[in-house]
Coordinates of C-alpha atoms in Angstrom, one line a residue:
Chain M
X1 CA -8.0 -89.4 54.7
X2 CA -9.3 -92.6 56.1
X3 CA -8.5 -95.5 54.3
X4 CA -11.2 -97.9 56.1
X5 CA -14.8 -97.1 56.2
X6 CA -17.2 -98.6 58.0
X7 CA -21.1 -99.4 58.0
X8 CA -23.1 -99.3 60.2
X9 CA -22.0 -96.3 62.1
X10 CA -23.9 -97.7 65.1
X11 CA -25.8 -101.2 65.9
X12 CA -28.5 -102.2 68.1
X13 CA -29.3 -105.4 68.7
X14 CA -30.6 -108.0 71.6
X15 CA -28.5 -110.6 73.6
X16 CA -28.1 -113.9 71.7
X17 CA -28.7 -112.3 68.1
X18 CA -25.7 -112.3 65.7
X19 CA -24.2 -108.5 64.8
X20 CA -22.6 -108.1 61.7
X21 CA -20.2 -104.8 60.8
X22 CA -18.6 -104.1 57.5
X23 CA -15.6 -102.7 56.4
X24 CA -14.7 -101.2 53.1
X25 CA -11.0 -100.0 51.7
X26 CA -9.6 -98.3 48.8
X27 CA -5.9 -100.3 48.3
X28 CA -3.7 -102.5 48.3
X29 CA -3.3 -103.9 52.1
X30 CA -0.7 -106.6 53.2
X31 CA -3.8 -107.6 55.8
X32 CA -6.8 -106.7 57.9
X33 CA -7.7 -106.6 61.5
X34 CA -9.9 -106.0 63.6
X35 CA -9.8 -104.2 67.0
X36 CA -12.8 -103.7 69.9
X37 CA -12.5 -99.9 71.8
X38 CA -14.5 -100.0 75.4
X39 CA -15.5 -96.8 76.3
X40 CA -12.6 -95.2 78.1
X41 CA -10.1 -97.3 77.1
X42 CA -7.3 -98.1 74.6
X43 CA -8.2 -100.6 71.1
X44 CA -7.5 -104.3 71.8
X45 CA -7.1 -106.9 68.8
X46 CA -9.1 -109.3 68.0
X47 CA -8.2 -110.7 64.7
X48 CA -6.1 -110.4 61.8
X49 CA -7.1 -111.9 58.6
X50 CA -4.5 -112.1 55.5
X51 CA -4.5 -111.1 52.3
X52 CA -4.5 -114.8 51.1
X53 CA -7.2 -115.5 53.5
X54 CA -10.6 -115.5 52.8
X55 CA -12.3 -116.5 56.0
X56 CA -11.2 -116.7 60.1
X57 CA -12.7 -117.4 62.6
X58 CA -12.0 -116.9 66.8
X59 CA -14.5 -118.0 69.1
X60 CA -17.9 -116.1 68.6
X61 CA -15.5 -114.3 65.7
X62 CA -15.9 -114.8 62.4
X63 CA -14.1 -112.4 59.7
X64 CA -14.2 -112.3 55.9
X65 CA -11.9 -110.9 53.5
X66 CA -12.8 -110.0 50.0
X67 CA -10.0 -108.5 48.4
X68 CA -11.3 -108.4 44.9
X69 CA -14.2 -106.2 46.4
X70 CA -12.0 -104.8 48.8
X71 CA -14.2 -105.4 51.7
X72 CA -14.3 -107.5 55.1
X73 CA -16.6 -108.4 57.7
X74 CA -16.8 -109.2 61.4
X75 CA -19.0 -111.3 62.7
X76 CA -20.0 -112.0 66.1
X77 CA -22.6 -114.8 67.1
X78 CA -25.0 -115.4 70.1
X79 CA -24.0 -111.5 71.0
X80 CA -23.4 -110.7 75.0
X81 CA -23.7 -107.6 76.8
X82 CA -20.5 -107.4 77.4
X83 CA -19.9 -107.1 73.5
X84 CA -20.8 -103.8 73.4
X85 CA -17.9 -101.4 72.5
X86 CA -17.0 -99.5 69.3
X87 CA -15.5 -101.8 66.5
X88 CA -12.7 -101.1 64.4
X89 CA -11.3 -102.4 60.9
X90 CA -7.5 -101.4 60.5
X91 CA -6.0 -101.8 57.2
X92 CA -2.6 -102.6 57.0
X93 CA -0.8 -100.9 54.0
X94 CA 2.2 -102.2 51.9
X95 CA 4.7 -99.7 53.8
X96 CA 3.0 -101.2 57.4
X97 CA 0.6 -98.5 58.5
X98 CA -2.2 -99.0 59.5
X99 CA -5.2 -97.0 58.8
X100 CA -8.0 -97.2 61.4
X101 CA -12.0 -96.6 59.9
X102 CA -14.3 -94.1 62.0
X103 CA -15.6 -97.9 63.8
X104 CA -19.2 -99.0 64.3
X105 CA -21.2 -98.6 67.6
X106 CA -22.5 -101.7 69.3
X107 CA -24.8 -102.1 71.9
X108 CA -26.1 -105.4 73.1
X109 CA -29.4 -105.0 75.2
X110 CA -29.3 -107.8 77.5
Chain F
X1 CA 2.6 -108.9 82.0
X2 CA 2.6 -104.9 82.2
X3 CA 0.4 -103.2 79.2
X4 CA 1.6 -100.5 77.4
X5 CA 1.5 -98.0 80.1
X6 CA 0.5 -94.3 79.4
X7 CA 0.7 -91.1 81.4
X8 CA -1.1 -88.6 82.5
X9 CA -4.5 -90.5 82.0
X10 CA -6.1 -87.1 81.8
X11 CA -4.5 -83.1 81.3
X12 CA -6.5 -80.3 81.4
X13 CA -4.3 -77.3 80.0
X14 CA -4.5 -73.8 79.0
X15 CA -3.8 -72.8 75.5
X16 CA -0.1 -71.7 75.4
X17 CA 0.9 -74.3 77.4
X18 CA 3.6 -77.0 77.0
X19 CA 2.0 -80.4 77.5
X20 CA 3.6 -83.9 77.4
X21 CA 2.6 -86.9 77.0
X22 CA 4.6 -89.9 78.1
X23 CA 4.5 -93.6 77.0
X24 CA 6.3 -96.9 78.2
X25 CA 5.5 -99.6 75.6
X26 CA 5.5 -103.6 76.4
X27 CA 8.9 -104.7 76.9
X28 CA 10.5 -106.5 74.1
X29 CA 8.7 -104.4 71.5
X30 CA 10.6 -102.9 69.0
X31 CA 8.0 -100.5 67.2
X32 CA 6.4 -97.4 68.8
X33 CA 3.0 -95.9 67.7
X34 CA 1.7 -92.4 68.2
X35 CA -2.5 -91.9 67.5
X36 CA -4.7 -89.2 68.1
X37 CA -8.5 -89.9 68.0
X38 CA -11.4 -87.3 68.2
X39 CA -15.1 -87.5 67.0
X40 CA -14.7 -85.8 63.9
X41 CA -11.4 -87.3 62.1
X42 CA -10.8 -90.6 64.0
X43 CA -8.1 -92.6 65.0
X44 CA -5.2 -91.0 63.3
X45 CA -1.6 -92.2 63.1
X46 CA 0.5 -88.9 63.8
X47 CA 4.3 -91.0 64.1
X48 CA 6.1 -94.5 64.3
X49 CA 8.8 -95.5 65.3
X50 CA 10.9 -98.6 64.9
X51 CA 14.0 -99.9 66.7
X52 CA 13.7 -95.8 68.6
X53 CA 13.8 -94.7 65.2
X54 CA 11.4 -92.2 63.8
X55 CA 10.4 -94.1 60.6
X56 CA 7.1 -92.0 59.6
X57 CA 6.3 -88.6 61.3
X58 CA 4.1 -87.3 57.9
X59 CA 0.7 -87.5 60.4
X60 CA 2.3 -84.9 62.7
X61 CA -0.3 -82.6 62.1
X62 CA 2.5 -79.2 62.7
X63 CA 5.7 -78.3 63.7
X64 CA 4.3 -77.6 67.0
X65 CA 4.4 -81.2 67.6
X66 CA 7.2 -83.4 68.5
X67 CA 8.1 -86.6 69.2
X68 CA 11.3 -88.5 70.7
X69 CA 12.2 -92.1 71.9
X70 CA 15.1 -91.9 73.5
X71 CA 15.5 -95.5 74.5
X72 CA 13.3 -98.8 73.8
X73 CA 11.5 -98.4 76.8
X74 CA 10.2 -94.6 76.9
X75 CA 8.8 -92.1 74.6
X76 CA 7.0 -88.7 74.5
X77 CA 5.2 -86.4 72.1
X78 CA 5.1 -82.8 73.4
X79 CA 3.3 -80.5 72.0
X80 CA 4.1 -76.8 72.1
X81 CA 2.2 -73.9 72.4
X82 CA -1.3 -76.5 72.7
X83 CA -4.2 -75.1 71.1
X84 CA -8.0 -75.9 72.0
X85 CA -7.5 -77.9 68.7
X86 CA -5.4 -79.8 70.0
X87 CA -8.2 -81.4 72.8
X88 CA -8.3 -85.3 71.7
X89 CA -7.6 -88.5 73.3
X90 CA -3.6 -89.5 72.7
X91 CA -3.3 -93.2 72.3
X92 CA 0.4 -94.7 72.3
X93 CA 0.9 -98.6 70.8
X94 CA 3.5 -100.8 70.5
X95 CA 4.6 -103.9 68.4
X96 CA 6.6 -106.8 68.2
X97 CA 6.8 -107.6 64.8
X98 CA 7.5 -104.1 63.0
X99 CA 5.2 -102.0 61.3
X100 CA 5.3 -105.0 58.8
X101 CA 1.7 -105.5 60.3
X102 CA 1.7 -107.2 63.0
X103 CA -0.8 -106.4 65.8
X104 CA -0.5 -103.7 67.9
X105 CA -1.2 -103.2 71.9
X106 CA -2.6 -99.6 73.1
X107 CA -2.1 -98.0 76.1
X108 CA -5.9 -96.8 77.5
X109 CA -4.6 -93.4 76.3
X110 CA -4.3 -89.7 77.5
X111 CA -7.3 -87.4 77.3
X112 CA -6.1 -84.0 76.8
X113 CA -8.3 -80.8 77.5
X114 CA -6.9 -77.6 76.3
X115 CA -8.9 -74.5 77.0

Protein backbone atom coordinates (compact mmCIF):
# COMPACT_ATOMS: atom_id res chain seq x y z
CA UNK A 1 0.00 0.00 0.00
CA UNK A 2 1.19 3.49 -0.60
CA UNK A 3 2.74 5.06 2.19
CA UNK A 4 2.55 8.80 0.65
CA UNK A 5 -0.51 10.42 -0.49
CA UNK A 6 -0.88 13.20 -2.22
CA UNK A 7 -3.49 16.25 -2.78
CA UNK A 8 -4.23 17.69 -5.34
CA UNK A 9 -4.32 14.86 -7.77
CA UNK A 10 -3.94 17.45 -10.51
CA UNK A 11 -3.20 21.40 -10.58
CA UNK A 12 -3.92 24.13 -12.92
CA UNK A 13 -2.55 27.18 -12.64
CA UNK A 14 -1.09 30.39 -14.73
CA UNK A 15 2.56 31.44 -15.33
CA UNK A 16 3.93 33.49 -12.48
CA UNK A 17 1.35 32.15 -9.79
CA UNK A 18 2.75 30.04 -6.96
CA UNK A 19 1.58 26.06 -6.90
CA UNK A 20 1.41 24.39 -3.81
CA UNK A 21 1.18 20.29 -3.47
CA UNK A 22 0.77 18.32 -0.35
CA UNK A 23 1.98 15.33 0.90
CA UNK A 24 0.61 13.15 3.75
CA UNK A 25 2.32 9.87 5.42
CA UNK A 26 1.45 7.30 7.88
CA UNK A 27 5.10 6.56 9.86
CA UNK A 28 8.03 6.95 10.99
CA UNK A 29 10.39 8.18 8.03
CA UNK A 30 14.28 8.91 8.44
CA UNK A 31 13.33 11.88 5.60
CA UNK A 32 11.38 13.25 2.76
CA UNK A 33 11.92 14.11 -0.79
CA UNK A 34 10.65 15.25 -3.43
CA UNK A 35 11.00 14.20 -7.11
CA UNK A 36 9.49 15.94 -10.61
CA UNK A 37 8.34 13.03 -13.50
CA UNK A 38 8.23 14.77 -17.19
CA UNK A 39 6.03 12.99 -19.26
CA UNK A 40 8.03 10.18 -20.79
CA UNK A 41 10.73 10.20 -18.71
CA UNK A 42 12.41 8.80 -15.46
CA UNK A 43 11.77 10.89 -11.71
CA UNK A 44 14.58 13.39 -11.06
CA UNK A 45 15.14 14.85 -7.37
CA UNK A 46 14.61 17.91 -6.31
CA UNK A 47 14.90 18.03 -2.60
CA UNK A 48 15.26 16.21 0.46
CA UNK A 49 14.20 17.61 3.62
CA UNK A 50 15.18 15.81 7.12
CA UNK A 51 13.45 14.64 9.81
CA UNK A 52 14.95 17.37 12.04
CA UNK A 53 14.16 19.92 9.49
CA UNK A 54 11.32 21.87 9.32
CA UNK A 55 11.66 24.07 6.32
CA UNK A 56 14.08 24.01 2.85
CA UNK A 57 14.26 25.77 0.40
CA UNK A 58 16.09 25.44 -3.43
CA UNK A 59 15.62 28.16 -5.80
CA UNK A 60 11.81 28.71 -6.71
CA UNK A 61 11.56 25.42 -4.03
CA UNK A 62 10.36 25.70 -0.88
CA UNK A 63 9.49 22.37 1.27
CA UNK A 64 7.97 21.94 4.64
CA UNK A 65 8.07 19.15 6.96
CA UNK A 66 5.64 18.55 9.70
CA UNK A 67 6.45 15.48 11.33
CA UNK A 68 4.09 15.75 14.30
CA UNK A 69 1.22 15.97 11.59
CA UNK A 70 3.10 13.85 9.42
CA UNK A 71 2.79 16.00 6.47
CA UNK A 72 5.07 18.08 3.89
CA UNK A 73 4.75 20.53 1.25
CA UNK A 74 6.27 21.71 -1.91
CA UNK A 75 6.23 24.91 -2.97
CA UNK A 76 7.07 26.40 -6.09
CA UNK A 77 6.98 30.33 -6.79
CA UNK A 78 6.57 32.61 -9.84
CA UNK A 79 5.54 29.04 -11.75
CA UNK A 80 7.00 28.52 -15.52
CA UNK A 81 5.77 26.52 -18.23
CA UNK A 82 8.34 24.41 -18.16
CA UNK A 83 7.18 23.38 -14.45
CA UNK A 84 4.77 21.36 -15.59
CA UNK A 85 5.31 17.53 -14.85
CA UNK A 86 3.88 15.16 -12.27
CA UNK A 87 5.24 15.74 -8.67
CA UNK A 88 6.23 13.24 -6.31
CA UNK A 89 6.69 13.01 -2.39
CA UNK A 90 8.92 9.84 -1.51
CA UNK A 91 9.04 8.80 2.06
CA UNK A 92 12.03 7.35 3.23
CA UNK A 93 11.37 4.65 5.85
CA UNK A 94 13.63 3.54 8.82
CA UNK A 95 14.85 0.27 6.85
CA UNK A 96 15.64 2.89 3.68
CA UNK A 97 12.81 2.39 1.25
CA UNK A 98 11.33 4.61 -0.10
CA UNK A 99 7.65 4.82 -0.73
CA UNK A 100 6.55 6.94 -3.70
CA UNK A 101 2.71 8.71 -3.37
CA UNK A 102 0.36 8.45 -6.66
CA UNK A 103 2.04 12.41 -7.42
CA UNK A 104 0.09 15.53 -8.34
CA UNK A 105 -0.42 16.83 -11.94
CA UNK A 106 0.82 20.24 -12.82
CA UNK A 107 0.19 22.27 -15.60
CA UNK A 108 1.39 25.81 -15.96
CA UNK A 109 -0.54 27.72 -18.76
CA UNK A 110 1.88 30.16 -20.00
CA UNK B 1 28.43 12.16 -16.82
CA UNK B 2 26.32 9.00 -18.27
CA UNK B 3 22.73 8.66 -16.46
CA UNK B 4 21.49 5.57 -15.33
CA UNK B 5 21.01 4.01 -18.66
CA UNK B 6 18.08 1.61 -19.37
CA UNK B 7 17.16 -0.77 -22.25
CA UNK B 8 14.89 -1.49 -24.38
CA UNK B 9 13.12 2.05 -24.08
CA UNK B 10 10.08 0.30 -25.34
CA UNK B 11 8.94 -3.90 -25.73
CA UNK B 12 5.86 -4.86 -27.14
CA UNK B 13 5.50 -8.70 -26.32
CA UNK B 14 3.07 -11.48 -26.54
CA UNK B 15 1.86 -13.08 -23.40
CA UNK B 16 4.05 -16.22 -22.82
CA UNK B 17 6.88 -14.47 -23.70
CA UNK B 18 10.26 -14.15 -21.85
CA UNK B 19 11.09 -10.39 -21.63
CA UNK B 20 14.08 -8.68 -20.10
CA UNK B 21 14.77 -5.71 -18.99
CA UNK B 22 18.36 -4.46 -18.61
CA UNK B 23 19.86 -1.64 -16.53
CA UNK B 24 23.43 0.00 -16.15
CA UNK B 25 23.35 2.34 -13.16
CA UNK B 26 25.70 5.51 -12.63
CA UNK B 27 29.10 4.44 -11.96
CA UNK B 28 30.25 4.46 -8.48
CA UNK B 29 26.81 3.63 -7.12
CA UNK B 30 26.54 1.01 -4.88
CA UNK B 31 22.63 0.46 -4.53
CA UNK B 32 20.38 -0.77 -7.33
CA UNK B 33 16.61 -0.02 -7.56
CA UNK B 34 13.86 -1.88 -9.39
CA UNK B 35 10.11 0.16 -9.85
CA UNK B 36 7.28 -0.51 -11.66
CA UNK B 37 4.65 2.32 -12.26
CA UNK B 38 1.12 2.09 -13.81
CA UNK B 39 -1.98 4.32 -13.47
CA UNK B 40 -3.70 2.32 -11.08
CA UNK B 41 -1.02 1.36 -8.21
CA UNK B 42 1.88 3.75 -8.84
CA UNK B 43 5.36 3.87 -8.55
CA UNK B 44 6.08 0.58 -6.85
CA UNK B 45 9.38 -0.64 -5.45
CA UNK B 46 9.51 -4.44 -6.61
CA UNK B 47 13.62 -5.09 -5.46
CA UNK B 48 16.96 -3.46 -4.15
CA UNK B 49 19.87 -4.14 -4.20
CA UNK B 50 23.06 -3.05 -2.37
CA UNK B 51 26.73 -3.71 -2.94
CA UNK B 52 25.05 -6.50 -6.05
CA UNK B 53 23.23 -7.88 -3.20
CA UNK B 54 19.58 -8.50 -3.24
CA UNK B 55 18.71 -6.79 0.07
CA UNK B 56 14.66 -6.53 -0.32
CA UNK B 57 12.85 -8.49 -3.10
CA UNK B 58 9.29 -8.60 -0.85
CA UNK B 59 7.60 -6.06 -3.88
CA UNK B 60 8.32 -8.81 -6.50
CA UNK B 61 4.92 -9.10 -7.24
CA UNK B 62 5.49 -13.40 -8.23
CA UNK B 63 7.71 -15.91 -8.73
CA UNK B 64 7.48 -15.28 -12.26
CA UNK B 65 9.66 -12.42 -11.75
CA UNK B 66 13.34 -12.31 -11.22
CA UNK B 67 15.99 -10.30 -10.66
CA UNK B 68 20.03 -10.49 -10.79
CA UNK B 69 23.06 -8.16 -10.57
CA UNK B 70 25.75 -9.88 -11.50
CA UNK B 71 28.32 -7.14 -11.15
CA UNK B 72 28.13 -3.30 -10.02
CA UNK B 73 27.68 -2.14 -13.30
CA UNK B 74 24.68 -4.30 -14.81
CA UNK B 75 21.43 -5.75 -13.78
CA UNK B 76 18.25 -7.32 -15.18
CA UNK B 77 14.76 -8.30 -14.10
CA UNK B 78 13.18 -10.95 -16.38
CA UNK B 79 10.11 -11.79 -16.20
CA UNK B 80 8.74 -15.12 -17.30
CA UNK B 81 5.84 -16.29 -18.88
CA UNK B 82 4.64 -12.04 -19.14
CA UNK B 83 1.16 -11.52 -18.77
CA UNK B 84 -0.96 -8.55 -20.16
CA UNK B 85 -0.72 -7.60 -16.38
CA UNK B 86 2.31 -7.25 -16.51
CA UNK B 87 2.09 -3.96 -19.22
CA UNK B 88 3.77 -0.98 -16.99
CA UNK B 89 6.55 1.32 -17.34
CA UNK B 90 9.86 -0.42 -15.57
CA UNK B 91 12.00 2.25 -14.01
CA UNK B 92 15.59 1.15 -12.75
CA UNK B 93 17.61 3.76 -10.04
CA UNK B 94 20.59 3.88 -8.46
CA UNK B 95 22.35 5.37 -5.31
CA UNK B 96 25.28 6.39 -3.78
CA UNK B 97 24.71 6.52 -0.39
CA UNK B 98 22.68 3.14 0.34
CA UNK B 99 19.22 2.66 0.74
CA UNK B 100 19.98 4.68 4.03
CA UNK B 101 18.05 7.46 2.05
CA UNK B 102 19.95 9.05 0.05
CA UNK B 103 18.61 10.26 -3.32
CA UNK B 104 18.15 8.23 -6.07
CA UNK B 105 18.82 8.71 -10.08
CA UNK B 106 16.23 6.94 -12.63
CA UNK B 107 16.87 5.75 -15.78
CA UNK B 108 13.79 7.31 -18.26
CA UNK B 109 12.56 3.61 -17.97
CA UNK B 110 11.19 0.72 -20.10
CA UNK B 111 7.63 0.70 -21.33
CA UNK B 112 6.57 -2.79 -21.69
CA UNK B 113 3.38 -3.80 -23.83
CA UNK B 114 2.32 -7.32 -23.34
CA UNK B 115 -0.61 -8.49 -25.39
Amino acid sequence: SQQGEEDPQALSIQEGENATMNCSYKTSINNLQWYRQNSGRGLVHLILIRSNEREKHSGRLRVTLDTSKKSSSLLITASRAADTASYFCATVLPEGKLIFGQGTELSVKP
Amino acid sequence: DAGVIQSPRHEVTEMGQEVTLRCKPISGHNSLFWYRQTMMRGLELLIYFNNNVPIDDSGMPEDRFSAKMPNASFSTLKIQPSEPRDSAVYFCASSGTGAGGGTQHFGDGTRLSIL
